[in-house]
CSV table of C-alpha atoms in Angstrom, one decimal:
chain,number,residue,atom,x,y,z
A,269,UNK,CA,83.6,90.5,120.4
A,270,UNK,CA,85.4,93.2,122.4
A,271,UNK,CA,88.8,94.1,121.1
A,272,UNK,CA,91.6,93.7,123.6
A,273,UNK,CA,93.1,96.9,124.9
A,274,UNK,CA,96.9,97.1,124.3
A,275,UNK,CA,99.5,98.8,126.4
A,276,UNK,CA,103.1,99.3,125.2
A,277,UNK,CA,105.9,99.0,127.7
A,278,UNK,CA,107.0,102.2,129.4
A,279,UNK,CA,110.3,100.7,130.4
A,280,UNK,CA,113.2,102.0,128.2
A,281,UNK,CA,116.2,102.0,130.6
A,282,UNK,CA,118.5,103.2,127.9
A,283,UNK,CA,116.1,105.9,126.8
A,284,UNK,CA,116.5,105.2,123.1
A,285,UNK,CA,113.7,107.3,121.8
A,286,UNK,CA,114.4,110.2,124.1
A,287,UNK,CA,118.0,110.2,122.8
A,288,UNK,CA,116.9,109.8,119.1
A,289,UNK,CA,114.2,112.5,119.4
A,290,UNK,CA,116.7,115.0,120.9
A,291,UNK,CA,119.2,114.3,118.1
A,292,UNK,CA,116.6,114.7,115.3
A,293,UNK,CA,115.3,117.9,116.9
A,294,UNK,CA,118.8,119.2,117.1
A,295,UNK,CA,119.3,118.5,113.4
A,296,UNK,CA,116.3,120.7,112.5
A,297,UNK,CA,117.3,123.4,115.0
A,298,UNK,CA,121.0,123.6,113.9
A,299,UNK,CA,120.1,123.7,110.2
A,300,UNK,CA,117.2,126.2,110.8
A,301,UNK,CA,114.7,123.9,109.0
A,302,UNK,CA,111.0,123.4,109.4
A,303,UNK,CA,109.8,119.8,109.8
A,304,UNK,CA,107.1,120.3,107.2
A,305,UNK,CA,107.4,120.5,103.5
A,306,UNK,CA,109.1,123.1,101.4
A,307,UNK,CA,109.5,124.0,97.7
A,308,UNK,CA,110.7,120.5,96.9
A,309,UNK,CA,107.5,119.0,98.2
A,310,UNK,CA,105.3,121.6,96.5
A,311,UNK,CA,107.1,120.9,93.2
A,312,UNK,CA,106.5,117.2,93.6
A,313,UNK,CA,102.8,117.9,94.3
A,314,UNK,CA,102.5,119.7,91.0
A,315,UNK,CA,104.2,116.9,89.2
A,316,UNK,CA,102.0,114.2,90.8
A,317,UNK,CA,98.7,116.1,90.2
A,318,UNK,CA,99.8,116.6,86.5
A,319,UNK,CA,100.3,112.8,86.2
A,320,UNK,CA,96.8,112.3,87.7
A,321,UNK,CA,94.8,115.0,85.8
A,322,UNK,CA,96.9,115.7,82.7
A,323,UNK,CA,96.0,112.5,80.9
A,324,UNK,CA,92.3,112.9,81.9
A,325,UNK,CA,92.3,116.3,80.1
A,326,UNK,CA,93.8,114.7,77.0
A,327,UNK,CA,91.2,111.9,77.1
A,328,UNK,CA,88.3,114.3,77.4
A,329,UNK,CA,89.5,116.8,74.7
A,330,UNK,CA,91.3,114.7,72.0
A,331,UNK,CA,90.3,111.8,69.9
A,332,UNK,CA,93.1,109.4,70.9
A,333,UNK,CA,93.8,106.0,69.4
A,334,UNK,CA,92.9,103.0,71.7
A,335,UNK,CA,96.5,102.2,72.6
A,336,UNK,CA,97.1,105.8,73.7
A,337,UNK,CA,93.9,105.8,75.8
A,338,UNK,CA,95.2,102.7,77.6
A,339,UNK,CA,98.6,104.5,78.3
A,340,UNK,CA,96.7,107.5,79.6
A,341,UNK,CA,94.7,105.4,82.0
A,342,UNK,CA,97.8,103.7,83.2
A,343,UNK,CA,99.5,107.1,83.7
A,344,UNK,CA,96.5,108.3,85.7
A,345,UNK,CA,96.9,105.2,87.9
A,346,UNK,CA,100.6,106.1,88.4
A,347,UNK,CA,99.4,109.6,89.3
A,348,UNK,CA,96.8,108.3,91.7
A,349,UNK,CA,99.4,106.4,93.6
A,350,UNK,CA,101.8,109.4,93.4
A,351,UNK,CA,99.4,111.9,94.8
A,352,UNK,CA,98.4,109.5,97.5
A,353,UNK,CA,102.0,108.8,98.6
A,354,UNK,CA,103.5,112.3,98.1
A,355,UNK,CA,100.7,114.7,98.8
A,356,UNK,CA,97.7,113.2,100.6
A,357,UNK,CA,99.9,111.1,102.9
A,358,UNK,CA,102.0,113.9,104.3
A,359,UNK,CA,99.0,116.2,104.5
A,360,UNK,CA,96.9,113.8,106.6
A,361,UNK,CA,99.8,113.4,108.9
A,362,UNK,CA,99.9,117.2,109.3
A,363,UNK,CA,103.4,117.4,107.7
A,364,UNK,CA,102.8,118.8,104.2
A,365,UNK,CA,102.6,122.4,105.5
A,366,UNK,CA,102.9,124.3,108.7
A,367,UNK,CA,99.4,125.7,107.9
A,368,UNK,CA,96.5,123.5,109.0
A,369,UNK,CA,94.2,124.7,106.2
A,370,UNK,CA,96.8,123.7,103.6
A,371,UNK,CA,97.1,120.2,105.2
A,372,UNK,CA,93.3,119.9,105.3
A,373,UNK,CA,93.0,120.9,101.6
A,374,UNK,CA,95.8,118.6,100.4
A,375,UNK,CA,94.6,115.8,102.6
A,376,UNK,CA,91.1,116.1,101.0
A,377,UNK,CA,92.7,115.1,97.7
A,378,UNK,CA,92.0,111.5,98.9
A,379,UNK,CA,88.4,112.1,97.8
A,380,UNK,CA,89.4,112.1,94.1
A,381,UNK,CA,91.5,109.0,94.7
A,382,UNK,CA,88.5,106.9,95.8
A,383,UNK,CA,89.0,107.3,99.6
A,384,UNK,CA,87.8,109.3,102.6
A,385,UNK,CA,90.0,111.3,104.9
A,386,UNK,CA,88.3,110.3,108.2
A,387,UNK,CA,88.6,106.5,107.4
A,388,UNK,CA,92.1,106.9,106.2
A,389,UNK,CA,93.3,108.7,109.3
A,390,UNK,CA,91.7,106.2,111.6
A,391,UNK,CA,93.0,103.1,109.7
A,392,UNK,CA,96.5,104.6,109.0
A,393,UNK,CA,97.3,107.2,111.6
A,394,UNK,CA,95.6,105.5,114.6
A,395,UNK,CA,95.5,101.7,114.0
A,396,UNK,CA,98.5,101.1,111.7
A,397,UNK,CA,100.9,103.6,113.2
A,398,UNK,CA,100.0,102.7,116.8
A,399,UNK,CA,99.6,98.9,116.5
A,400,UNK,CA,102.0,98.1,113.7
A,401,UNK,CA,102.0,94.4,112.7
A,402,UNK,CA,99.8,93.4,115.6
A,403,UNK,CA,97.3,90.8,114.5
A,404,UNK,CA,93.7,91.9,115.2
A,405,UNK,CA,94.6,95.6,115.6
A,406,UNK,CA,96.5,96.6,112.5
A,407,UNK,CA,94.1,96.4,109.6
A,408,UNK,CA,96.9,96.7,107.1
A,409,UNK,CA,97.9,93.1,107.7
A,410,UNK,CA,94.3,91.8,107.6
A,411,UNK,CA,93.3,90.7,104.1
A,412,UNK,CA,90.5,88.5,105.2
A,413,UNK,CA,90.7,84.9,104.3
A,414,UNK,CA,92.2,85.3,100.9
A,415,UNK,CA,95.8,86.3,101.9
A,416,UNK,CA,97.6,85.4,105.1
A,417,UNK,CA,100.0,88.2,106.0
A,418,UNK,CA,100.6,87.2,109.6
A,419,UNK,CA,101.7,83.9,111.2
A,420,UNK,CA,99.1,84.5,113.8
A,421,UNK,CA,96.2,84.6,111.2
A,422,UNK,CA,94.2,81.5,110.6
A,423,UNK,CA,95.5,79.3,107.9
A,424,UNK,CA,93.3,78.0,105.0
A,425,UNK,CA,94.3,75.6,102.2
A,426,UNK,CA,94.1,78.3,99.6
A,427,UNK,CA,97.1,80.0,101.3
A,428,UNK,CA,99.4,77.4,99.9
A,429,UNK,CA,99.1,79.2,96.6
A,430,UNK,CA,99.0,82.8,97.8
A,431,UNK,CA,102.6,83.5,96.6
A,432,UNK,CA,101.2,82.9,93.0
A,433,UNK,CA,98.0,85.0,93.2
A,434,UNK,CA,98.7,87.7,95.8
A,435,UNK,CA,100.3,90.1,93.5
A,436,UNK,CA,97.4,89.9,91.0
A,437,UNK,CA,95.0,90.7,93.9
A,438,UNK,CA,97.0,93.7,95.0
A,439,UNK,CA,95.7,95.6,92.1
A,440,UNK,CA,92.2,95.5,93.5
A,441,UNK,CA,93.1,97.6,96.5
A,442,UNK,CA,91.7,101.0,95.4
A,443,UNK,CA,88.8,99.4,93.6
A,444,UNK,CA,87.6,98.2,97.0
A,445,UNK,CA,88.1,101.7,98.4
A,446,UNK,CA,85.9,103.1,95.6
A,447,UNK,CA,83.1,100.6,96.0
A,448,UNK,CA,82.7,99.1,99.5
A,449,UNK,CA,85.6,99.7,101.9
A,450,UNK,CA,84.8,103.3,102.9
A,451,UNK,CA,81.2,102.6,103.8
A,452,UNK,CA,82.2,99.6,105.9
A,453,UNK,CA,84.9,101.5,107.7
A,454,UNK,CA,82.8,104.5,108.5
A,455,UNK,CA,80.1,102.3,110.0
A,456,UNK,CA,82.7,100.4,112.1
A,457,UNK,CA,84.8,103.3,113.2
A,458,UNK,CA,81.9,105.5,114.2
A,459,UNK,CA,80.4,102.5,116.1
A,460,UNK,CA,83.8,102.1,117.9
A,461,UNK,CA,84.1,105.9,118.4
A,462,UNK,CA,87.5,105.9,116.8
A,463,UNK,CA,89.0,109.1,115.5
A,464,UNK,CA,92.2,111.0,114.8
A,465,UNK,CA,91.6,114.2,116.7
A,466,UNK,CA,88.1,115.3,117.4
A,467,UNK,CA,85.4,112.7,117.0
A,468,UNK,CA,83.2,113.7,114.0
A,469,UNK,CA,79.5,114.1,114.1
A,470,UNK,CA,78.2,110.9,112.5
A,471,UNK,CA,75.7,112.6,110.3
A,472,UNK,CA,78.4,115.0,109.0
A,473,UNK,CA,80.8,112.1,108.3
A,474,UNK,CA,78.1,110.1,106.4
A,475,UNK,CA,77.2,113.2,104.4
A,476,UNK,CA,80.9,114.0,103.6
A,477,UNK,CA,81.4,110.4,102.6
A,478,UNK,CA,78.4,110.3,100.2
A,479,UNK,CA,79.2,113.7,98.7
A,480,UNK,CA,82.8,112.6,98.2
A,481,UNK,CA,81.7,109.5,96.4
A,482,UNK,CA,79.4,111.5,94.2
A,483,UNK,CA,82.2,113.9,93.3
A,484,UNK,CA,84.5,111.0,92.7
A,485,UNK,CA,82.2,109.1,90.3
A,486,UNK,CA,81.2,112.4,88.6
A,487,UNK,CA,84.9,113.0,87.6
A,488,UNK,CA,85.9,109.4,86.7
A,489,UNK,CA,82.6,108.0,85.3
A,490,UNK,CA,79.9,110.5,84.6
A,491,UNK,CA,82.1,113.1,82.9
A,492,UNK,CA,83.7,110.6,80.4
A,493,UNK,CA,80.2,109.2,79.6
A,494,UNK,CA,78.8,112.6,79.0
A,495,UNK,CA,81.5,113.4,76.5
A,496,UNK,CA,81.0,110.4,74.3
A,497,UNK,CA,82.8,107.4,75.8
A,498,UNK,CA,80.7,104.2,75.9
A,499,UNK,CA,80.0,102.5,79.2
A,500,UNK,CA,82.4,99.6,78.4
A,501,UNK,CA,85.2,102.0,77.5
A,502,UNK,CA,84.7,103.8,80.8
A,503,UNK,CA,84.5,100.5,82.7
A,504,UNK,CA,87.8,99.2,81.2
A,505,UNK,CA,89.5,102.5,81.7
A,506,UNK,CA,88.3,102.7,85.3
A,507,UNK,CA,89.7,99.2,85.9
A,508,UNK,CA,93.1,99.9,84.3
A,509,UNK,CA,93.5,103.1,86.3
A,510,UNK,CA,92.7,101.5,89.6
A,511,UNK,CA,94.6,98.3,89.0
A,512,UNK,CA,97.7,100.3,88.2
A,513,UNK,CA,97.4,102.4,91.4
A,514,UNK,CA,96.4,99.3,93.5
A,515,UNK,CA,99.5,97.3,92.4
A,516,UNK,CA,101.8,100.2,93.2
A,517,UNK,CA,100.3,101.1,96.6
A,518,UNK,CA,99.9,97.5,97.8
A,519,UNK,CA,103.5,96.5,96.9
A,520,UNK,CA,104.9,99.6,98.6
A,521,UNK,CA,102.8,98.8,101.7
A,522,UNK,CA,103.8,95.2,101.9
A,523,UNK,CA,107.5,95.8,101.5
A,524,UNK,CA,107.5,97.8,104.7
A,525,UNK,CA,105.9,95.3,107.0
A,526,UNK,CA,105.3,91.8,105.5
A,527,UNK,CA,108.9,90.8,105.2
A,528,UNK,CA,111.2,88.1,106.6
A,529,UNK,CA,113.1,90.7,108.7
A,530,UNK,CA,110.0,92.2,110.3
A,531,UNK,CA,108.3,90.8,113.4
A,532,UNK,CA,104.6,90.3,114.2
A,533,UNK,CA,104.6,90.4,118.0
A,534,UNK,CA,101.5,89.7,120.2
A,535,UNK,CA,100.6,91.1,123.6
A,536,UNK,CA,100.6,88.9,126.7
A,537,UNK,CA,97.4,87.7,128.3
A,538,UNK,CA,97.0,91.1,130.0
A,539,UNK,CA,97.4,93.1,126.8
A,540,UNK,CA,100.9,94.2,127.5
A,541,UNK,CA,103.4,94.5,124.7
A,542,UNK,CA,107.1,93.6,125.3
A,543,UNK,CA,108.6,96.8,124.0
A,544,UNK,CA,108.0,100.5,124.1
A,545,UNK,CA,106.1,102.0,121.1
A,546,UNK,CA,109.3,103.3,119.4
A,547,UNK,CA,111.3,100.1,119.8
A,548,UNK,CA,108.2,98.2,118.5
A,549,UNK,CA,108.4,100.2,115.3
A,550,UNK,CA,112.0,99.2,114.7
A,551,UNK,CA,111.2,95.5,115.0
A,552,UNK,CA,108.1,95.7,112.8
A,553,UNK,CA,109.2,98.0,110.0
A,554,UNK,CA,111.6,97.8,107.1
A,555,UNK,CA,113.2,100.2,104.5
A,556,UNK,CA,114.1,99.4,100.9
A,557,UNK,CA,116.1,101.1,98.2
A,558,UNK,CA,117.7,103.8,100.4
A,559,UNK,CA,120.1,104.9,97.8
A,560,UNK,CA,117.6,105.1,94.9
A,561,UNK,CA,116.6,108.7,94.2
A,562,UNK,CA,113.8,107.8,91.8
A,563,UNK,CA,112.2,105.3,94.2
A,564,UNK,CA,112.4,107.8,97.1
A,565,UNK,CA,111.1,110.6,94.9
A,566,UNK,CA,108.1,108.7,93.6
A,567,UNK,CA,107.1,106.8,96.7
A,568,UNK,CA,107.1,109.9,98.9
A,569,UNK,CA,109.8,108.6,101.1
A,570,UNK,CA,107.8,105.5,101.9
A,571,UNK,CA,110.8,103.4,101.1
A,572,UNK,CA,112.1,104.8,104.4
A,573,UNK,CA,109.3,103.4,106.6
A,574,UNK,CA,111.5,103.2,109.7
A,575,UNK,CA,111.9,107.0,109.7
A,576,UNK,CA,108.3,107.5,108.8
A,577,UNK,CA,107.0,105.4,111.6
A,578,UNK,CA,109.2,107.0,114.2
A,579,UNK,CA,108.6,110.5,112.9
A,580,UNK,CA,105.3,110.7,111.0
A,581,UNK,CA,105.0,114.4,112.0
A,582,UNK,CA,108.0,115.1,109.8
A,583,UNK,CA,107.6,115.5,106.0
A,584,UNK,CA,109.1,112.7,104.0
A,585,UNK,CA,111.5,115.2,102.1
A,586,UNK,CA,113.6,115.2,105.3
A,587,UNK,CA,113.8,111.4,105.8
A,588,UNK,CA,117.0,110.9,103.8
A,589,UNK,CA,118.7,113.5,106.0
A,590,UNK,CA,117.6,112.1,109.3
A,591,UNK,CA,118.0,108.4,108.3
A,592,UNK,CA,121.7,108.5,109.2
A,593,UNK,CA,120.8,109.7,112.7
A,594,UNK,CA,118.2,107.0,113.2
A,595,UNK,CA,120.4,104.2,111.9
A,596,UNK,CA,123.4,105.2,114.0
A,597,UNK,CA,121.2,105.6,117.1
A,598,UNK,CA,119.6,102.2,116.6
A,599,UNK,CA,123.0,100.6,116.3
A,600,UNK,CA,124.3,102.4,119.4
A,601,UNK,CA,121.4,101.0,121.4
A,602,UNK,CA,121.8,97.5,119.8
A,603,UNK,CA,118.4,97.7,118.2
A,604,UNK,CA,117.5,96.5,114.7
A,605,UNK,CA,117.4,98.8,111.6
A,606,UNK,CA,115.8,96.7,108.9
A,607,UNK,CA,116.7,97.6,105.3
A,608,UNK,CA,116.9,96.1,101.8
A,609,UNK,CA,119.3,97.8,99.4
A,610,UNK,CA,117.1,97.4,96.3
A,611,UNK,CA,113.4,97.3,95.6
A,612,UNK,CA,113.8,94.1,93.6
A,613,UNK,CA,115.5,92.3,96.5
A,614,UNK,CA,112.6,93.5,98.8
A,615,UNK,CA,110.0,92.3,96.3
A,616,UNK,CA,111.7,88.9,96.1
A,617,UNK,CA,111.9,88.7,99.9
A,618,UNK,CA,108.2,89.6,100.2
A,619,UNK,CA,107.4,86.8,97.7
A,620,UNK,CA,109.4,84.4,99.9
A,621,UNK,CA,107.5,85.6,103.0
A,622,UNK,CA,104.2,84.9,101.3
A,623,UNK,CA,105.4,81.4,100.6
A,624,UNK,CA,106.4,80.9,104.2
A,625,UNK,CA,103.1,82.3,105.5
A,626,UNK,CA,101.3,80.1,103.0
A,627,UNK,CA,102.5,76.9,104.6
A,628,UNK,CA,100.3,74.9,107.0
A,629,UNK,CA,101.6,75.9,110.5
A,630,UNK,CA,100.7,72.5,111.8
A,631,UNK,CA,103.2,70.9,109.4
A,632,UNK,CA,106.0,73.4,110.1
């Protein structure tokens, strides 16, 4: 089945995004700041890589009790998510550094997190950031039959219970990346000739994917086995690590888009969207915990998804500073600025949305 081509409206009589973009650019110019990362981001990168690799070094060099081994694997999971959100994410958006080679190097960290940079850039930068919350185009709201994230997705009886089991399944996110997702995505994206930037040579992409997986399993499976851990210890540790990272990443993702205050618009019969791309982002995206320093620090600014979706070329360390500009401009143009004041409120609201989407639409 051929996927429908979508076109966002070009009509923005009030010139919202032009005004907002000018104000944000003026902020950086007046304060003599680069839009990319600085020492704050580089310090965070060191901290996150330490959380990821430090416990692994301890596990491979010391004879630790079982309970401490479990804590180490959970910490590695926290580090996996931390590197993904703070380092890999900015780098693959080209905002970690002003130097392309640094972005490429830091973006390649995804290979030790169970992913692949080509697949991630297509799914996230192209499909998600362009077609946010549009059923059939944004893969982030497509969980197959098991979870219904959109009111436009087909309803199955099992969805009546999704509010009870969804959070347990969220932990499997990165496990799927490690085993099957990357191979399926590479096949599909190459077939559809999708890319973020220059289209890769298929043979090169397949080689890079396979070599990346070999490197990944060498670090997280073969190395521990070769240093004396049993297969079942490695398997349990592998699961703990991934389940921890998966829970964190999935919840952060869902709090940005699958919420009562975010919309899931569809195009008309000709593939035309109602709003411009920028205004579409305001209707489909939500922030949470804007005043929490620790949430913002650890999530790599992904608690400020409104700013990120409008300015993904800007490093997340600047989001707190430009948020006031975005919020005031949205209010000035009578546009939504979705936000929850705490992460716990946002989680509760996401649970409520899962319940709403789990109802049989024919009985609504």
